[in-house]
Structures are given as structure tokens and as C-alpha cells.
PDB file of C-alpha atoms and ligand atoms in Angstrom:
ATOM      1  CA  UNK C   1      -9.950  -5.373  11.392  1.00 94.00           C
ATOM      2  CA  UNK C   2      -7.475  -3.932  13.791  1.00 96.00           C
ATOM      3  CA  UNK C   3      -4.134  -5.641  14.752  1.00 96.00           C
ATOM      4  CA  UNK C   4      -0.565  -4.759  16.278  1.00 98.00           C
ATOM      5  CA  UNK C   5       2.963  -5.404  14.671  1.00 98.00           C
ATOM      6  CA  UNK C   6       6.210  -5.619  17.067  1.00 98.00           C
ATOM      7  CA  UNK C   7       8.133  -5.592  14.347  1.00 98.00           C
ATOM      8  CA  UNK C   8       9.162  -4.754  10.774  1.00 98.00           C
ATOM      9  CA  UNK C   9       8.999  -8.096  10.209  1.00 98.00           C
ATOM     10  CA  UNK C  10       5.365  -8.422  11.597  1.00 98.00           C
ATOM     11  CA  UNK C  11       4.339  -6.009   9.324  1.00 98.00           C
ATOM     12  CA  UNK C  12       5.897  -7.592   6.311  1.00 98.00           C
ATOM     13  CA  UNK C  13       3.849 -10.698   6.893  1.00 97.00           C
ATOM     14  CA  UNK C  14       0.636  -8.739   7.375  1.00 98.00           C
ATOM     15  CA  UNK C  15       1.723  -7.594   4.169  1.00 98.00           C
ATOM     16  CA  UNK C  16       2.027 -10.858   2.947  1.00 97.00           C
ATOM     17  CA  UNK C  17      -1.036 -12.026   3.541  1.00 96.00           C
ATOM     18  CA  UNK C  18      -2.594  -8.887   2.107  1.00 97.00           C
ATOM     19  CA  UNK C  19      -0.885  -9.982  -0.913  1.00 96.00           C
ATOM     20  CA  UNK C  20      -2.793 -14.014  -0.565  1.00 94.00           C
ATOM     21  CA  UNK C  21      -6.098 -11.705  -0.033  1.00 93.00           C
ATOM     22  CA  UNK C  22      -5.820 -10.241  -3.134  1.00 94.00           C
ATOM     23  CA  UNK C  23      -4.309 -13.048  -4.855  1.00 91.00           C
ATOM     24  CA  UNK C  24      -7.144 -15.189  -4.083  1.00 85.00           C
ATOM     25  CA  UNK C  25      -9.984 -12.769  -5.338  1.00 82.00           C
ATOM     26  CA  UNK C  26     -12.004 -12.945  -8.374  1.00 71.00           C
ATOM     27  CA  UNK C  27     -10.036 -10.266 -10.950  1.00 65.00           C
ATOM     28  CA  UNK C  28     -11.293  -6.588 -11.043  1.00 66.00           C
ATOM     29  CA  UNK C  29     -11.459  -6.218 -15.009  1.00 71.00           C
ATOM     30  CA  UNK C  30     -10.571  -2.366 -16.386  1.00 78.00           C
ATOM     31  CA  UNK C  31      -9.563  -1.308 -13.026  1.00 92.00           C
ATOM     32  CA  UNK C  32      -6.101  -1.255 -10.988  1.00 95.00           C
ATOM     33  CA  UNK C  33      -6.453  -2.789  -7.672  1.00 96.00           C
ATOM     34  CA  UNK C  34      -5.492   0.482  -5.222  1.00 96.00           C
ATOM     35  CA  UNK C  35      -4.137   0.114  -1.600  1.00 98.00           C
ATOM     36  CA  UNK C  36      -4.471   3.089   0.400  1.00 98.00           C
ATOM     37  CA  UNK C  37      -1.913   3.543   3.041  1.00 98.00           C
ATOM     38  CA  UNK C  38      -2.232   6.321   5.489  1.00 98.00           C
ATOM     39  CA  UNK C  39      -0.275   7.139   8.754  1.00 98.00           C
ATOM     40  CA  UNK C  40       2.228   9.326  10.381  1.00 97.00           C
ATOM     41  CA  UNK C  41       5.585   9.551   9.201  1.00 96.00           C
ATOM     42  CA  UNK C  42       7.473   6.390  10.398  1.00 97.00           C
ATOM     43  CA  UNK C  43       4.391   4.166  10.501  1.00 98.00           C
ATOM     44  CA  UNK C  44       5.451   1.435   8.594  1.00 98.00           C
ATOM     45  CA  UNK C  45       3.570   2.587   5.262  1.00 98.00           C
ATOM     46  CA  UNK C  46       7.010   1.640   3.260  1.00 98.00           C
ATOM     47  CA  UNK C  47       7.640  -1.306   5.267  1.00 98.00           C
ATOM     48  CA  UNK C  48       4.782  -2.559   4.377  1.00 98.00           C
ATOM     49  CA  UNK C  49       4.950  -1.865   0.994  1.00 98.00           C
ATOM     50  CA  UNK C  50       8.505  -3.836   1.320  1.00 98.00           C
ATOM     51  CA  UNK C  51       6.424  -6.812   2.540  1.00 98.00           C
ATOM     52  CA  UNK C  52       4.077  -6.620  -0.857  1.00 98.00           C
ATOM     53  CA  UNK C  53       7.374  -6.554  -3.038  1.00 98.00           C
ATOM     54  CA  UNK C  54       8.644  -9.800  -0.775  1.00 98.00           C
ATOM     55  CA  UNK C  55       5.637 -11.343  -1.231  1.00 97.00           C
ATOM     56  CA  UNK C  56       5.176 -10.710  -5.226  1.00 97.00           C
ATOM     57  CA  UNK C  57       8.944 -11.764  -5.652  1.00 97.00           C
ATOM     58  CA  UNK C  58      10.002  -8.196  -7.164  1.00 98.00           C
ATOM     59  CA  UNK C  59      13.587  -8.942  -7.668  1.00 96.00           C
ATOM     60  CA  UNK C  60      14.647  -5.249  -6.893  1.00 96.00           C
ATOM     61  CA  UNK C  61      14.614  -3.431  -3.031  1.00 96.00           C
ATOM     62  CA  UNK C  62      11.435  -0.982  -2.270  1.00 97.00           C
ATOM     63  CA  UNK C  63      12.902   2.135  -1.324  1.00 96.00           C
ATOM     64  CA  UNK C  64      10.831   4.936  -0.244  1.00 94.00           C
ATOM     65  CA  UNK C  65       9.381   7.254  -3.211  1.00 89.00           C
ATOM     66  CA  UNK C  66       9.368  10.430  -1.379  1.00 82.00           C
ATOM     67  CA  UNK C  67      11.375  12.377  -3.544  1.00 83.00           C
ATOM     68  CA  UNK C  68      10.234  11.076  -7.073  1.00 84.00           C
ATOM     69  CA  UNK C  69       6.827  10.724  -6.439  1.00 93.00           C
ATOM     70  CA  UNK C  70       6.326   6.888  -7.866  1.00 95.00           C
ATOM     71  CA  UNK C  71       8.526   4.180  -8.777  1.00 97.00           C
ATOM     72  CA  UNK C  72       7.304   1.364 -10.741  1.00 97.00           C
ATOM     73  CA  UNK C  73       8.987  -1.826  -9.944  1.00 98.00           C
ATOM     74  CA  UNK C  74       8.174  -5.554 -12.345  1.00 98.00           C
ATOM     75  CA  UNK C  75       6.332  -7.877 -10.527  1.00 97.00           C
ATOM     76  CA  UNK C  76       7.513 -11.625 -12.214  1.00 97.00           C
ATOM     77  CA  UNK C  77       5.265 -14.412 -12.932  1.00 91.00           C
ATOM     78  CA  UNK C  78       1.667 -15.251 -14.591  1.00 86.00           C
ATOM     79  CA  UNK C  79      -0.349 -12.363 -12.711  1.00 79.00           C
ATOM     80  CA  UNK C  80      -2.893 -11.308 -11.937  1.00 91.00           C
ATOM     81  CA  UNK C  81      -0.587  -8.230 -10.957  1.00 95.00           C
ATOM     82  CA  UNK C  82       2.321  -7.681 -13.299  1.00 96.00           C
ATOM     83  CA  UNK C  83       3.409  -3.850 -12.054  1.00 97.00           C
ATOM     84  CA  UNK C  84       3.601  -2.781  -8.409  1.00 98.00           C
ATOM     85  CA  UNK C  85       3.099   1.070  -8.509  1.00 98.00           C
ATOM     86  CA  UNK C  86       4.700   2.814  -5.196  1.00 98.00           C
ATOM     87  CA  UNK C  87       3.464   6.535  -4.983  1.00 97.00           C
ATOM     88  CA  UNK C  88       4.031   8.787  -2.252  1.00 96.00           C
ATOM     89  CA  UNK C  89       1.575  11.649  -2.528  1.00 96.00           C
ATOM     90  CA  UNK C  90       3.261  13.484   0.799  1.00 95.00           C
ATOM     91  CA  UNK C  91       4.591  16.310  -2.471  1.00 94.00           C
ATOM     92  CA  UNK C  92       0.896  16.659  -4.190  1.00 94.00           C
ATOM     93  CA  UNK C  93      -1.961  18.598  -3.187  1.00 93.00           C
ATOM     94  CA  UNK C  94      -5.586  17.878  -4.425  1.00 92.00           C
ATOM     95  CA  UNK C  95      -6.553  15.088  -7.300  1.00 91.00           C
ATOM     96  CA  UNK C  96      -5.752  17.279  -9.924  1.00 93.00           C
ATOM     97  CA  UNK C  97      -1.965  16.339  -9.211  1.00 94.00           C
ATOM     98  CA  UNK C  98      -2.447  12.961  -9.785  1.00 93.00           C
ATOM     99  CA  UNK C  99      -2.618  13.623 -13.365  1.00 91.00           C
ATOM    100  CA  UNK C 100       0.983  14.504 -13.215  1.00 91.00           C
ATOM    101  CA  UNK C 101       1.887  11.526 -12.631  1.00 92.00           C
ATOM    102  CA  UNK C 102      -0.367  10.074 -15.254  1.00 94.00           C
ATOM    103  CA  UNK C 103      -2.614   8.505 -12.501  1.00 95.00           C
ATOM    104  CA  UNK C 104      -5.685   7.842 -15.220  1.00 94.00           C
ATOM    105  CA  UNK C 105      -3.546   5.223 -16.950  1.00 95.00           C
ATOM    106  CA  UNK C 106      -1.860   3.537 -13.925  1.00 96.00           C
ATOM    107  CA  UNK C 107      -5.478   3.268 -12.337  1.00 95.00           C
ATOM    108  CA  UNK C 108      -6.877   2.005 -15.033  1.00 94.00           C
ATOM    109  CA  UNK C 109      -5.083  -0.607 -15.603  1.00 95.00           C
ATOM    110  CA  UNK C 110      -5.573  -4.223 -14.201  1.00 94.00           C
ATOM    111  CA  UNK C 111      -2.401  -5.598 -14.062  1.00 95.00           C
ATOM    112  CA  UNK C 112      -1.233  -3.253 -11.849  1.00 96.00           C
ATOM    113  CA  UNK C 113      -0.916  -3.065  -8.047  1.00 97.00           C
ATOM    114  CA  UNK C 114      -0.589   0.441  -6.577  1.00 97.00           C
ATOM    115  CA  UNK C 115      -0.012   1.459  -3.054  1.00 98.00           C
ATOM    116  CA  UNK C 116      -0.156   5.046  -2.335  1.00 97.00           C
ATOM    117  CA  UNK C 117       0.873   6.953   0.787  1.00 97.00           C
ATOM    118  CA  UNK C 118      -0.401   9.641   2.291  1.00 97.00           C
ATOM    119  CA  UNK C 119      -3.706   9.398  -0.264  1.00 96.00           C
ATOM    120  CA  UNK C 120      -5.767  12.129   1.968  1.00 95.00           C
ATOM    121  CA  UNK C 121      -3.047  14.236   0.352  1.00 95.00           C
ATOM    122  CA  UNK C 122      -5.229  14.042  -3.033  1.00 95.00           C
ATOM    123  CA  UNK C 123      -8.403  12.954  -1.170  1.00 90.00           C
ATOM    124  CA  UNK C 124     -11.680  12.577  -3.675  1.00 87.00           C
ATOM    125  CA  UNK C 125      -8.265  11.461  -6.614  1.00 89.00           C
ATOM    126  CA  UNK C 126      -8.406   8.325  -4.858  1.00 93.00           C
ATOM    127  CA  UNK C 127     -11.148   5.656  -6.030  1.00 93.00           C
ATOM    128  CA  UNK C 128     -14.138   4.425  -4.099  1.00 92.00           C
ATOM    129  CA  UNK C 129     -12.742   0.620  -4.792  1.00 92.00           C
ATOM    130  CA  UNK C 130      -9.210   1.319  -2.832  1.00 96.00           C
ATOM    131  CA  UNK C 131      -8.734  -1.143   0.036  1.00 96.00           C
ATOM    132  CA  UNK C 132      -7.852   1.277   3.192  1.00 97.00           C
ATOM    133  CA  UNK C 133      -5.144   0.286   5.446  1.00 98.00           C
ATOM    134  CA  UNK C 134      -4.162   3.245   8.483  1.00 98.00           C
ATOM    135  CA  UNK C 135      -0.790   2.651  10.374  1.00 98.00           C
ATOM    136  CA  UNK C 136      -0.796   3.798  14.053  1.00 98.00           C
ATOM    137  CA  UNK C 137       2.628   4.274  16.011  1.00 98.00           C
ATOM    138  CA  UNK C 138       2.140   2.806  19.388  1.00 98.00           C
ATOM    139  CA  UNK C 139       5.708   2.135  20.939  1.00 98.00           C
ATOM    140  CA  UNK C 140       9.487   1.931  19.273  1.00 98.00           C
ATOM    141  CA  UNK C 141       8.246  -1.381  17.959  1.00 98.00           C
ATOM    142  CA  UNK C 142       4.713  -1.309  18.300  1.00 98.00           C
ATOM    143  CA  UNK C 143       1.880  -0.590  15.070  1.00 98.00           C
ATOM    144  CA  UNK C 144      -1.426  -0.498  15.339  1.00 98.00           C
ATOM    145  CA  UNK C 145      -2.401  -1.645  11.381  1.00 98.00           C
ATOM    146  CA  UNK C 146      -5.984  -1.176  10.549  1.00 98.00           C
ATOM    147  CA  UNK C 147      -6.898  -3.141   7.953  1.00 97.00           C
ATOM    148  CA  UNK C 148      -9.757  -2.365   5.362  1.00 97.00           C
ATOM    149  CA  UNK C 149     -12.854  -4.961   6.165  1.00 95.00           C
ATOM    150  CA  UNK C 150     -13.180  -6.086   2.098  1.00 93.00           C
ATOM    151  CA  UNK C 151      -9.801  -7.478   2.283  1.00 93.00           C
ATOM    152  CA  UNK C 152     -11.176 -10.578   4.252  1.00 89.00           C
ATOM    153  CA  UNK C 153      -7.534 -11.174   5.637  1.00 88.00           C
ATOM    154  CA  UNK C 154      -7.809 -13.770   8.440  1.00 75.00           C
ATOM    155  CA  UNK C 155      -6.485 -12.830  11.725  1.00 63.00           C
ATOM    156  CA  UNK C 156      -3.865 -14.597  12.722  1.00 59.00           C
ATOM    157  CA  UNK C 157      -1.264 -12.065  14.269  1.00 52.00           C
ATOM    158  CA  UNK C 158      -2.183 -10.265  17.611  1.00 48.00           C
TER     159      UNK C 158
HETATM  160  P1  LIG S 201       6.353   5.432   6.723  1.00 89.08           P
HETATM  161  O1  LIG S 201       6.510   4.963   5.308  1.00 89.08           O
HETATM  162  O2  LIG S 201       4.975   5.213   7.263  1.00 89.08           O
HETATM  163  O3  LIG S 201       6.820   6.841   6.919  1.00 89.08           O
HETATM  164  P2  LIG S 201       8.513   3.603   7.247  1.00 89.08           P
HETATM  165  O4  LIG S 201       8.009   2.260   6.885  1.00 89.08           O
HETATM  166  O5  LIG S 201       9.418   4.292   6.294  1.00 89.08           O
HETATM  167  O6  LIG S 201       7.286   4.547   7.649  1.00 89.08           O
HETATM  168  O7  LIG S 201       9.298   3.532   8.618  1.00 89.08           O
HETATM  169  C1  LIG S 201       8.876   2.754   9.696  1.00 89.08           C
HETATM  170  C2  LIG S 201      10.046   2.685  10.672  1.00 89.08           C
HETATM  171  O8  LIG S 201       9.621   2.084  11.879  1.00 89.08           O
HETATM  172  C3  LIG S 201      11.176   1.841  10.122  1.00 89.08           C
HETATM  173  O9  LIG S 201      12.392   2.410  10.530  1.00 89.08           O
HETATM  174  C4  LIG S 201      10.955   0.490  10.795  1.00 89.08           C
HETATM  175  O10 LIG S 201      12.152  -0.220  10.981  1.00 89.08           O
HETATM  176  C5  LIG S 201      10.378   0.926  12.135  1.00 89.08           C
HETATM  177  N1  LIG S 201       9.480  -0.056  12.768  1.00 89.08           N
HETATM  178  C6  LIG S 201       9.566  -0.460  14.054  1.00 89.08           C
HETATM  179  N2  LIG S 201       8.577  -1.313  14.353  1.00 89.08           N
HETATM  180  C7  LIG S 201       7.830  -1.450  13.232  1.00 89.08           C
HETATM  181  C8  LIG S 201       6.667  -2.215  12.936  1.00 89.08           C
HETATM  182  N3  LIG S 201       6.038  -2.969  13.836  1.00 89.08           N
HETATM  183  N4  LIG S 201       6.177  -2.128  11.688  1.00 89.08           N
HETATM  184  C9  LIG S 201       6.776  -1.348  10.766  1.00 89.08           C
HETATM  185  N5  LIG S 201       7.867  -0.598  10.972  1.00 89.08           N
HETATM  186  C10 LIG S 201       8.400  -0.650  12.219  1.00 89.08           C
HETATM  187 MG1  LIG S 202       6.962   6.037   3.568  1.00 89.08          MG
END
């Protein structure tokens, strides 16, 4: 599914509702559950992944993992998600990379929630089960967000 955003905001709330989409499936036992974000630079990847940290009440701000690769930030409550896992594969080149960053555990495990940018940076590293979302910059204001198809998020924002 294909929508715009006119604002950070907007895309928070997509975000959001990604977050009820995945809330409201059965569990995926053994496995992570892997969002794949891809788009230019300034296409609302991280505000987006802002929106999931909103949404799952982490307590601390999403900042952009450029520099460091990954930051792990708590995610509070009774699950099914208990660690949101913000990677920013922009610095890594090829799936064997990913196992710097210890990417067999973090995938493996279902309690955590992990959003990666730029994932055609590692390309075949990134699992057949990842939910695709590309980020199109249309205007100032303006993203194109297209949403993987399994998500089954309801369209509600133009
Ligand atoms: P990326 O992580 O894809 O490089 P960021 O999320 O860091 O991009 O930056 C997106 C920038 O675009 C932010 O400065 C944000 O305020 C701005 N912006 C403007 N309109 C939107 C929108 N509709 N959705 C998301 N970000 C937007
Ligand atoms: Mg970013």
C-alpha cells in the first residue's frame, strides 16, 4: 500500500499504526520481527522509527544511529516486543557485516523489534520475513511511504 505524509507527525502515526499491525498479529516464535526501512537520506526512515518508540512507550528519545551503528532502547510493558533494535547499515557493506554487530542473536530473538535503515546496504543479510517499508521525498513536507502488503495496516491517511 502506498500513502503520503505532510508531516513528521503524519509519519509518526503511520508509524503508530504499524506498531497496532504488529501488535495485533499472532507471535512469530524463534524469530525477531524485522522492519526494513529504505529511502534517501532525509526520508523520514528515523522519524518513523521515532513514531515506533512513541507508540511502544520507550521512555528514552530515538536519535539517529548513524555513527554507532545500533542502539538498543527498552521497550516497557508485557510484550510481545520487549527491545526495539535501531540499526543504521548506511557504514556496512554486504551481510557478512552484520555479524559485527552480532545480528544472529538480535534476529533471532522474539522479543525484539528491529528496524534497519538502509538494509540494501547488506542486501541477502536481511531475512525473507522482514516487513518492507520505502520512504519517497516528494516536497519539503511531502513522503511518499510504501508500506509492505503483509502488514495489513488499514488506510486511513491520504
Ligand atoms: P532519514 O532517516 O530517512 O535519513 P530523517 O527521518 O532523519 O530521514 O529526516 C527526515 C526529515 O524530514 C526530518 O528533518 C523531518 O522533520 C523532515 N520531514 C518533513 N516532512 C516529513 C514527513 N512527512 N515525514 C517525515 N519526515 C518529514
Ligand atoms: Mg536515518
Amino acid at each position: 500500500m502506498e500513502l503520503t505524509t505532510h508531516s513528521p507527525k503524519e509519519t509518526e502515526a503511520l508509524a503508530a499504526r504499524v506498531v497496532h499491525a504488529l501488535l495485533s498479529r499472532s507471535g512469530t516464535a524463534g524469530t525477531a520481527t524485522i522492519l526494513a526501512l529504505q529511502g534517501d537520506l532525509g526520508a523520514g526512515k528515523t522519524a518513523f522509527t521515532k513514531g515506533l518508540a512513541k507508540a511502544l512507550q520507550v521512555a528514552e528519545e530515538v536519535t539517529s544511529p548513524t555513527f554507532v551503528i545500533q542502539k538498543l532502547y527498552p521497550i516497557p510493558g508485557t510484550g510481545p516486543f520487549t527491545q526495539l533494535v535501531h540499526i543504521d547499515a548506511y557504514r556496512l557493506e554486504g551481510k557478512d557485516e552484520l555479524k559485527t554487530i552480532g545480528w544472529h542473536d538480535l534476529a533471532t530473538d522474539p522479543n525484539n523489534l528491529v528496524v534497519m535503515e538502509w538494509p540494501e546496504q547488506v542486501g541477502l543479510g536481511v531475512p525473507e520475513r522482514a516487513y518492507w517499508l520505502s520512504f519517497e521525498h516528494v516536497s519539503e513536507n511531502e513522503r511518499k511511504i510504501e508500506v509492505d502488503e503483509r502488514l495489513h495496516i488499514e488506510q486511513d491517511i491520504k
